[in-house]
Short mmCIF file of C-alpha atoms in Angstrom, two decimals:
data_model
loop_
_atom_site.label_atom_id
_atom_site.label_comp_id
_atom_site.label_asym_id
_atom_site.label_seq_id
_atom_site.Cartn_x
_atom_site.Cartn_y
_atom_site.Cartn_z
CA UNK C 1 -10.07 -34.51 -19.36
CA UNK C 2 -13.81 -34.32 -20.01
CA UNK C 3 -14.09 -31.11 -17.98
CA UNK C 4 -11.22 -29.61 -19.98
CA UNK C 5 -12.93 -30.45 -23.30
CA UNK C 6 -16.22 -28.99 -22.14
CA UNK C 7 -14.50 -25.82 -20.93
CA UNK C 8 -12.70 -25.46 -24.26
CA UNK C 9 -15.95 -25.92 -26.17
CA UNK C 10 -17.67 -23.31 -24.01
CA UNK C 11 -14.91 -20.78 -24.70
CA UNK C 12 -15.12 -21.43 -28.44
CA UNK C 13 -18.87 -20.89 -28.36
CA UNK C 14 -18.38 -17.58 -26.57
CA UNK C 15 -15.57 -16.38 -28.82
CA UNK C 16 -17.38 -17.22 -32.07
CA UNK C 17 -21.03 -16.18 -31.86
CA UNK C 18 -23.32 -17.60 -34.55
CA UNK C 19 -24.59 -14.24 -35.78
CA UNK C 20 -24.49 -12.74 -39.27
CA UNK C 21 -22.72 -9.51 -40.01
CA UNK C 22 -25.34 -6.92 -40.92
CA UNK C 23 -24.76 -4.48 -43.72
CA UNK C 24 -24.29 -0.77 -43.03
CA UNK C 25 -25.73 0.44 -46.33
CA UNK C 26 -28.75 -0.38 -48.48
CA UNK C 27 -26.73 -2.22 -51.12
CA UNK C 28 -23.70 -4.40 -50.50
CA UNK C 29 -20.85 -4.60 -53.01
CA UNK C 30 -22.21 -7.88 -54.42
CA UNK C 31 -25.62 -6.29 -55.09
CA UNK C 32 -24.32 -3.39 -57.18
CA UNK C 33 -24.43 -4.06 -60.91
CA UNK C 34 -21.20 -3.22 -62.71
CA UNK C 35 -20.65 -4.02 -66.35
CA UNK C 36 -17.08 -5.11 -65.54
CA UNK C 37 -18.55 -8.15 -63.76
CA UNK C 38 -19.96 -9.38 -67.07
CA UNK C 39 -16.63 -9.33 -68.91
CA UNK C 40 -15.28 -12.71 -67.72
CA UNK C 41 -18.56 -14.61 -68.35
CA UNK C 42 -18.93 -12.95 -71.76
CA UNK C 43 -15.38 -13.84 -72.79
CA UNK C 44 -15.74 -17.44 -71.60
CA UNK C 45 -19.10 -17.93 -73.31
CA UNK C 46 -17.88 -16.29 -76.52
CA UNK C 47 -14.74 -18.43 -76.58
CA UNK C 48 -16.77 -21.56 -75.95
CA UNK C 49 -19.27 -20.76 -78.71
CA UNK C 50 -16.55 -19.76 -81.18
CA UNK C 51 -14.57 -22.92 -80.45
CA UNK C 52 -17.64 -25.10 -80.92
CA UNK C 53 -18.33 -23.55 -84.33
CA UNK C 54 -14.69 -23.63 -85.48
CA UNK C 55 -13.61 -26.79 -87.36
CA UNK C 56 -9.97 -25.97 -86.63
CA UNK C 57 -10.58 -25.69 -82.87
CA UNK C 58 -12.64 -28.88 -82.78
CA UNK C 59 -9.93 -30.87 -84.52
CA UNK C 60 -6.78 -29.37 -83.04
CA UNK C 61 -7.91 -28.54 -79.52
CA UNK C 62 -11.09 -30.35 -78.53
CA UNK C 63 -10.36 -33.70 -80.12
CA UNK C 64 -6.66 -33.55 -79.28
CA UNK C 65 -7.40 -32.95 -75.58
CA UNK C 66 -10.08 -35.67 -75.67
CA UNK C 67 -7.50 -38.16 -77.00
CA UNK C 68 -4.97 -37.18 -74.32
CA UNK C 69 -7.64 -37.58 -71.65
CA UNK C 70 -8.45 -41.08 -72.89
CA UNK C 71 -4.78 -42.01 -72.65
CA UNK C 72 -4.55 -40.52 -69.17
CA UNK C 73 -7.65 -42.40 -67.98
CA UNK C 74 -6.28 -45.64 -69.40
CA UNK C 75 -2.98 -45.11 -67.58
CA UNK C 76 -4.30 -43.97 -64.18
CA UNK C 77 -7.59 -45.84 -63.82
CA UNK C 78 -7.43 -48.60 -66.39
CA UNK C 79 -9.96 -46.84 -68.59
CA UNK C 80 -12.56 -46.69 -65.81
CA UNK C 81 -14.61 -43.57 -65.24
CA UNK C 82 -14.08 -41.82 -61.90
CA UNK C 83 -17.51 -40.45 -61.12
CA UNK C 84 -16.80 -38.47 -57.93
CA UNK C 85 -17.36 -35.27 -59.93
CA UNK C 86 -21.09 -36.09 -59.79
CA UNK C 87 -20.88 -35.28 -56.06
CA UNK C 88 -18.04 -32.76 -56.04
CA UNK C 89 -20.13 -30.36 -58.12
CA UNK C 90 -22.26 -29.72 -55.02
CA UNK C 91 -19.33 -29.14 -52.64
CA UNK C 92 -19.45 -25.32 -52.92
CA UNK C 93 -23.15 -25.40 -52.05
CA UNK C 94 -22.35 -27.46 -48.97
CA UNK C 95 -19.80 -24.80 -47.99
CA UNK C 96 -22.37 -22.07 -48.59
CA UNK C 97 -24.90 -23.90 -46.42
CA UNK C 98 -22.31 -24.25 -43.66
CA UNK C 99 -21.64 -20.52 -43.82
CA UNK C 100 -25.37 -19.83 -43.58
CA UNK C 101 -25.70 -21.98 -40.47
CA UNK C 102 -22.83 -20.34 -38.63
CA UNK C 103 -24.16 -16.88 -39.47
CA UNK C 104 -21.34 -15.72 -41.73
CA UNK C 105 -21.44 -13.54 -44.81
CA UNK C 106 -22.85 -10.14 -45.70
CA UNK C 107 -26.52 -11.10 -45.72
CA UNK C 108 -29.11 -12.72 -43.51
CA UNK C 109 -30.21 -16.29 -44.05
CA UNK C 110 -33.39 -15.42 -45.96
CA UNK C 111 -31.51 -13.08 -48.29
CA UNK C 112 -28.92 -15.79 -48.88
CA UNK C 113 -31.68 -18.27 -49.66
CA UNK C 114 -33.21 -15.86 -52.19
CA UNK C 115 -29.86 -15.23 -53.90
CA UNK C 116 -29.12 -18.95 -54.19
CA UNK C 117 -32.64 -19.86 -55.32
CA UNK C 118 -32.75 -17.18 -58.00
CA UNK C 119 -29.33 -18.03 -59.40
CA UNK C 120 -30.03 -21.78 -59.43
CA UNK C 121 -33.26 -21.23 -61.39
CA UNK C 122 -31.50 -19.00 -63.91
CA UNK C 123 -28.68 -21.50 -64.38
CA UNK C 124 -31.06 -24.42 -64.89
CA UNK C 125 -33.14 -22.54 -67.47
CA UNK C 126 -30.22 -21.13 -69.45
CA UNK C 127 -28.11 -24.29 -69.40
CA UNK C 128 -31.02 -26.61 -70.20
CA UNK C 129 -32.25 -24.41 -73.05
CA UNK C 130 -28.81 -24.14 -74.61
CA UNK C 131 -28.28 -27.90 -74.44
CA UNK C 132 -31.49 -28.47 -76.40
CA UNK C 133 -30.91 -25.67 -78.91
CA UNK C 134 -27.22 -26.32 -79.64
CA UNK C 135 -27.38 -30.11 -79.87
CA UNK C 136 -23.61 -30.68 -79.62
CA UNK C 137 -22.59 -34.34 -79.59
CA UNK C 138 -20.72 -35.45 -76.49
CA UNK C 139 -17.18 -36.79 -76.99
CA UNK C 140 -18.37 -40.24 -75.84
CA UNK C 141 -21.26 -40.10 -78.32
CA UNK C 142 -23.98 -40.74 -75.72
CA UNK C 143 -26.26 -37.84 -76.72
CA UNK C 144 -26.33 -34.33 -78.17
CA UNK C 145 -26.46 -32.38 -74.90
CA UNK C 146 -22.79 -31.60 -74.49
CA UNK C 147 -22.82 -27.79 -74.78
CA UNK C 148 -22.71 -26.29 -72.18
CA UNK C 149 -21.51 -28.50 -69.32
CA UNK C 150 -24.19 -28.73 -66.63
CA UNK C 151 -21.78 -30.03 -63.98
CA UNK C 152 -19.39 -27.16 -64.66
CA UNK C 153 -22.20 -24.62 -64.59
CA UNK C 154 -23.42 -25.96 -61.26
CA UNK C 155 -20.05 -26.03 -59.52
CA UNK C 156 -18.95 -22.60 -60.81
CA UNK C 157 -22.30 -21.19 -59.75
CA UNK C 158 -21.72 -22.50 -56.23
CA UNK C 159 -18.11 -21.28 -56.18
CA UNK C 160 -19.04 -17.75 -57.25
CA UNK C 161 -21.89 -17.64 -54.72
CA UNK C 162 -19.43 -18.58 -51.98
CA UNK C 163 -16.94 -15.94 -53.12
CA UNK C 164 -19.57 -13.21 -53.27
CA UNK C 165 -21.06 -13.99 -49.87
CA UNK C 166 -18.13 -15.16 -47.76
CA UNK C 167 -15.08 -13.57 -49.35
CA UNK C 168 -11.99 -14.60 -51.34
CA UNK C 169 -10.60 -17.26 -48.97
CA UNK C 170 -13.80 -19.28 -48.88
CA UNK C 171 -14.07 -18.57 -52.59
CA UNK C 172 -10.60 -19.99 -53.23
CA UNK C 173 -11.58 -23.31 -51.67
CA UNK C 174 -14.84 -23.39 -53.60
CA UNK C 175 -13.14 -22.59 -56.90
CA UNK C 176 -10.63 -25.37 -56.27
CA UNK C 177 -13.55 -27.82 -56.26
CA UNK C 178 -14.88 -26.12 -59.42
CA UNK C 179 -11.67 -26.59 -61.39
CA UNK C 180 -11.30 -30.21 -60.29
CA UNK C 181 -14.88 -30.92 -61.35
CA UNK C 182 -14.32 -29.29 -64.74
CA UNK C 183 -11.15 -31.30 -65.29
CA UNK C 184 -12.95 -34.54 -64.43
CA UNK C 185 -15.63 -33.85 -67.03
CA UNK C 186 -12.91 -34.06 -69.67
CA UNK C 187 -11.13 -36.94 -67.94
CA UNK C 188 -14.33 -38.98 -67.96
CA UNK C 189 -14.94 -38.11 -71.62
CA UNK C 190 -18.28 -36.38 -71.06
CA UNK C 191 -17.40 -32.90 -72.31
CA UNK C 192 -15.25 -30.83 -74.63
CA UNK C 193 -13.18 -27.87 -73.42
CA UNK C 194 -15.65 -25.51 -75.09
CA UNK C 195 -18.47 -26.99 -72.97
CA UNK C 196 -16.53 -26.16 -69.82
CA UNK C 197 -15.99 -22.55 -70.87
CA UNK C 198 -19.69 -22.03 -71.50
CA UNK C 199 -20.73 -23.81 -68.31
CA UNK C 200 -18.37 -21.73 -66.19
CA UNK C 201 -19.62 -18.53 -67.86
CA UNK C 202 -23.26 -19.35 -67.14
CA UNK C 203 -22.56 -20.28 -63.51
CA UNK C 204 -20.53 -17.14 -62.76
CA UNK C 205 -23.02 -14.82 -64.47
CA UNK C 206 -26.09 -16.34 -62.81
CA UNK C 207 -24.49 -16.15 -59.35
CA UNK C 208 -23.96 -12.42 -59.80
CA UNK C 209 -27.45 -11.99 -61.25
CA UNK C 210 -28.89 -13.60 -58.13
CA UNK C 211 -27.31 -10.86 -56.04
CA UNK C 212 -28.12 -8.05 -58.47
CA UNK C 213 -31.81 -8.89 -58.11
CA UNK C 214 -31.66 -9.15 -54.33
CA UNK C 215 -32.61 -5.48 -53.60
CA UNK C 216 -35.77 -5.90 -55.70
CA UNK C 217 -36.58 -9.24 -54.05
CA UNK C 218 -36.00 -7.71 -50.62
CA UNK C 219 -38.72 -5.17 -51.36
CA UNK C 220 -40.99 -7.77 -52.98
CA UNK C 221 -40.89 -10.06 -49.95
CA UNK C 222 -40.73 -7.16 -47.46
CA UNK C 223 -37.51 -8.30 -45.80
CA UNK C 224 -36.32 -5.82 -43.22
CA UNK C 225 -33.19 -6.10 -41.07
CA UNK C 226 -35.03 -8.20 -38.50
CA UNK C 227 -36.72 -10.68 -40.80
CA UNK C 228 -33.67 -10.97 -43.08
CA UNK C 229 -31.30 -11.74 -40.23
CA UNK C 230 -29.66 -15.06 -39.57
CA UNK C 231 -31.00 -17.41 -36.93
CA UNK C 232 -29.55 -16.98 -33.48
CA UNK C 233 -27.99 -20.10 -32.02
CA UNK C 234 -26.53 -21.06 -28.69
CA UNK C 235 -24.63 -24.18 -27.68
CA UNK C 236 -24.50 -25.03 -23.98
CA UNK C 237 -22.25 -27.86 -22.72
CA UNK C 238 -23.23 -29.51 -19.46
CA UNK C 239 -21.69 -31.90 -16.93
CA UNK C 240 -23.85 -33.35 -14.15
CA UNK C 241 -23.26 -36.07 -11.51
CA UNK C 242 -25.42 -39.20 -11.61
CA UNK C 243 -25.69 -42.25 -9.28
CA UNK C 244 -23.47 -44.25 -11.62
CA UNK C 245 -20.97 -41.56 -12.64
CA UNK C 246 -21.09 -38.34 -14.63
CA UNK C 247 -23.42 -37.32 -17.43
CA UNK C 248 -22.18 -34.85 -20.01
CA UNK C 249 -23.28 -33.49 -23.35
CA UNK C 250 -24.47 -30.37 -25.19
CA UNK C 251 -27.76 -28.60 -25.77
CA UNK C 252 -28.40 -26.65 -28.99
CA UNK C 253 -31.01 -23.88 -29.25
CA UNK C 254 -31.98 -22.18 -32.52
CA UNK C 255 -34.21 -19.12 -32.86
CA UNK C 256 -35.40 -18.04 -36.30
#
C-alpha cells in the first residue's frame, strides 16, 4: 500500500510540473489598459457615493436592509456577531499564494509579487483616505469610518487579482468568498450597502491598476524572463529498507 501511494505521488509530480507559464508577448492581456475595465468600478463607486448622499436611499434601502439583517442575526445566531469574515477576507490572497507556489498564472513569481504589492498599497491609501474624509457613521454607531468597507475592498482586491492571474475558474471561487464576506459585513451590522459598493469598486480597480503598472515596474526593477520566472521545485518520494523495517518520506527542493 505504501509503495502504491509513493508511486502515485511520483506520477503526479511528473504530470504536473511546478513551473509558470511564460508569456509570448511583451504585455499580457491583464497588463493592457482598456477604459472598459474601469466601467464596473466607476459604476459601483458612483452608486455607493450617490446612495450615501441620498436621504431617500439611506432611509428606504440602507436602513431597511440594516433592520432586516438585525432580525436575521437574531433568528440565526441569537443576535451574536459571526466574525469569520475577519479571516475570510484574506482567503483569495491565500489562493493567490498557492497559485504562486505551484507556478501557475501568466507571470513569474516576482512579477506576481509586484502586482499584489502595488495593488495592496493603492487600496490601503485610497480606502483609508476616503474613510477619514467621508466620515460616515457605521450602522452600529461605533465610529465614523463606515464608507467604504475595508473588508470588502480587501476581499474584492484579492478576488480580482486571482481572476486576472489564474483565470475565471479560480476567480469564481475567489469571488464566492468576496460576496460572502460582503454579506457578512451587513449581517454583523458593520456596514451599509453603499459601503460595500464602494469597497468592491476600489478593490477591483486597484487590482487592475497593479497589473497596468507592471510593464513599467518590470523595467524599473530590470526583470527579464529569467529573473521574473517562478521558482523551480521538485518533489522526490523515497522508500528505503532499515534494520527495523522500511523508511519512507519525501524530499522537497526549491530553486529561486
